[in-house]
Amino acid sequence: MPPGRQGDNGPASRGEIVYVGSSINIANRFYEHLNNKGSNIPLQNAFKKYGISAFNFLVMEDYVFDWTISVKENGL
């Protein structure tokens, strides 16, 4: 285990598969995954095979884009 990770009992340490994604509209992205409209075919197949109750959905970070910083730093 990497330093600082002793005792980690997260999904990866239990041999579970972890999917990390990102989206501008999280609710819409989740809906797409549930209704076979997304681009991640293996994830959609797993939803069909195991059912939604076999999965945990966690928002790890909510990021708000700051246009004022982008304009100042990048000249946008």
PDB file of C-alpha atoms in Angstrom:
ATOM      1  CA  MET A   1       0.000   0.000   0.000  1.00  0.00           C
ATOM      2  CA  PRO A   2       1.361   3.509  -0.754  1.00  0.00           C
ATOM      3  CA  PRO A   3       2.543   5.579   2.223  1.00  0.00           C
ATOM      4  CA  GLY A   4      -0.302   7.316   4.018  1.00  0.00           C
ATOM      5  CA  ARG A   5      -2.859   4.773   2.817  1.00  0.00           C
ATOM      6  CA  GLN A   6      -2.560   2.230   5.622  1.00  0.00           C
ATOM      7  CA  GLY A   7      -5.952   1.019   6.751  1.00  0.00           C
ATOM      8  CA  ASP A   8      -7.702   2.293   3.634  1.00  0.00           C
ATOM      9  CA  ASN A   9     -10.942   0.378   3.328  1.00  0.00           C
ATOM     10  CA  GLY A  10     -12.174   2.011   0.132  1.00  0.00           C
ATOM     11  CA  PRO A  11     -13.694   0.041  -2.753  1.00  0.00           C
ATOM     12  CA  ALA A  12     -10.387  -0.615  -4.517  1.00  0.00           C
ATOM     13  CA  SER A  13      -8.902  -2.193  -1.396  1.00  0.00           C
ATOM     14  CA  ARG A  14     -11.867  -4.596  -1.259  1.00  0.00           C
ATOM     15  CA  GLY A  15     -11.322  -5.681  -4.863  1.00  0.00           C
ATOM     16  CA  GLU A  16     -14.280  -3.683  -6.153  1.00  0.00           C
ATOM     17  CA  ILE A  17     -14.254  -1.856  -9.458  1.00  0.00           C
ATOM     18  CA  VAL A  18     -14.197   1.933  -9.240  1.00  0.00           C
ATOM     19  CA  TYR A  19     -15.380   4.207 -12.055  1.00  0.00           C
ATOM     20  CA  VAL A  20     -14.478   7.886 -11.895  1.00  0.00           C
ATOM     21  CA  GLY A  21     -16.158  10.235 -14.318  1.00  0.00           C
ATOM     22  CA  SER A  22     -16.817  13.917 -14.723  1.00  0.00           C
ATOM     23  CA  SER A  23     -19.600  16.003 -16.141  1.00  0.00           C
ATOM     24  CA  ILE A  24     -20.869  19.543 -16.401  1.00  0.00           C
ATOM     25  CA  ASN A  25     -24.378  18.281 -15.570  1.00  0.00           C
ATOM     26  CA  ILE A  26     -24.076  15.400 -13.090  1.00  0.00           C
ATOM     27  CA  ALA A  27     -27.799  14.622 -12.934  1.00  0.00           C
ATOM     28  CA  ASN A  28     -28.028  14.371 -16.719  1.00  0.00           C
ATOM     29  CA  ARG A  29     -24.904  12.207 -16.915  1.00  0.00           C
ATOM     30  CA  PHE A  30     -26.261   9.833 -14.267  1.00  0.00           C
ATOM     31  CA  TYR A  31     -29.588   9.622 -16.146  1.00  0.00           C
ATOM     32  CA  GLU A  32     -27.701   8.800 -19.361  1.00  0.00           C
ATOM     33  CA  HIS A  33     -25.835   5.965 -17.649  1.00  0.00           C
ATOM     34  CA  LEU A  34     -29.053   4.543 -16.202  1.00  0.00           C
ATOM     35  CA  ASN A  35     -30.921   4.703 -19.501  1.00  0.00           C
ATOM     36  CA  ASN A  36     -28.255   3.359 -21.866  1.00  0.00           C
ATOM     37  CA  LYS A  37     -27.671   6.748 -23.462  1.00  0.00           C
ATOM     38  CA  GLY A  38     -24.100   7.318 -22.250  1.00  0.00           C
ATOM     39  CA  SER A  39     -20.848   6.383 -23.889  1.00  0.00           C
ATOM     40  CA  ASN A  40     -19.593   3.961 -21.218  1.00  0.00           C
ATOM     41  CA  ILE A  41     -20.926   0.635 -22.489  1.00  0.00           C
ATOM     42  CA  PRO A  42     -19.252  -1.551 -19.798  1.00  0.00           C
ATOM     43  CA  LEU A  43     -20.802   0.581 -17.037  1.00  0.00           C
ATOM     44  CA  GLN A  44     -24.242   0.427 -18.647  1.00  0.00           C
ATOM     45  CA  ASN A  45     -23.960  -3.339 -19.045  1.00  0.00           C
ATOM     46  CA  ALA A  46     -23.056  -3.635 -15.358  1.00  0.00           C
ATOM     47  CA  PHE A  47     -26.135  -1.562 -14.419  1.00  0.00           C
ATOM     48  CA  LYS A  48     -28.291  -3.972 -16.433  1.00  0.00           C
ATOM     49  CA  LYS A  49     -26.626  -7.073 -15.015  1.00  0.00           C
ATOM     50  CA  TYR A  50     -26.408  -6.154 -11.307  1.00  0.00           C
ATOM     51  CA  GLY A  51     -29.073  -3.464 -10.898  1.00  0.00           C
ATOM     52  CA  ILE A  52     -28.650   0.054  -9.584  1.00  0.00           C
ATOM     53  CA  SER A  53     -28.703  -1.107  -5.948  1.00  0.00           C
ATOM     54  CA  ALA A  54     -25.289  -2.751  -6.462  1.00  0.00           C
ATOM     55  CA  PHE A  55     -23.662   0.650  -7.057  1.00  0.00           C
ATOM     56  CA  ASN A  56     -22.685   3.662  -4.977  1.00  0.00           C
ATOM     57  CA  PHE A  57     -22.818   7.100  -6.562  1.00  0.00           C
ATOM     58  CA  LEU A  58     -20.583   9.689  -4.926  1.00  0.00           C
ATOM     59  CA  VAL A  59     -19.832  13.273  -5.915  1.00  0.00           C
ATOM     60  CA  MET A  60     -16.185  13.675  -4.972  1.00  0.00           C
ATOM     61  CA  GLU A  61     -15.836  17.342  -5.849  1.00  0.00           C
ATOM     62  CA  ASP A  62     -18.201  20.047  -7.001  1.00  0.00           C
ATOM     63  CA  TYR A  63     -16.317  22.606  -9.063  1.00  0.00           C
ATOM     64  CA  VAL A  64     -17.672  25.990 -10.095  1.00  0.00           C
ATOM     65  CA  PHE A  65     -15.814  27.509 -13.029  1.00  0.00           C
ATOM     66  CA  ASP A  66     -14.792  31.122 -12.392  1.00  0.00           C
ATOM     67  CA  TRP A  67     -14.866  33.044 -15.667  1.00  0.00           C
ATOM     68  CA  THR A  68     -13.213  36.124 -14.128  1.00  0.00           C
ATOM     69  CA  ILE A  69     -10.049  34.160 -13.339  1.00  0.00           C
ATOM     70  CA  SER A  70     -10.029  32.603 -16.796  1.00  0.00           C
ATOM     71  CA  VAL A  71     -10.353  36.003 -18.468  1.00  0.00           C
ATOM     72  CA  LYS A  72      -7.544  37.515 -16.387  1.00  0.00           C
ATOM     73  CA  GLU A  73      -5.134  34.587 -16.733  1.00  0.00           C
ATOM     74  CA  ASN A  74      -5.875  33.471 -20.267  1.00  0.00           C
ATOM     75  CA  GLY A  75      -7.154  36.570 -21.981  1.00  0.00           C
ATOM     76  CA  LEU A  76     -10.444  34.884 -22.847  1.00  0.00           C
TER      77      LEU A  76
END
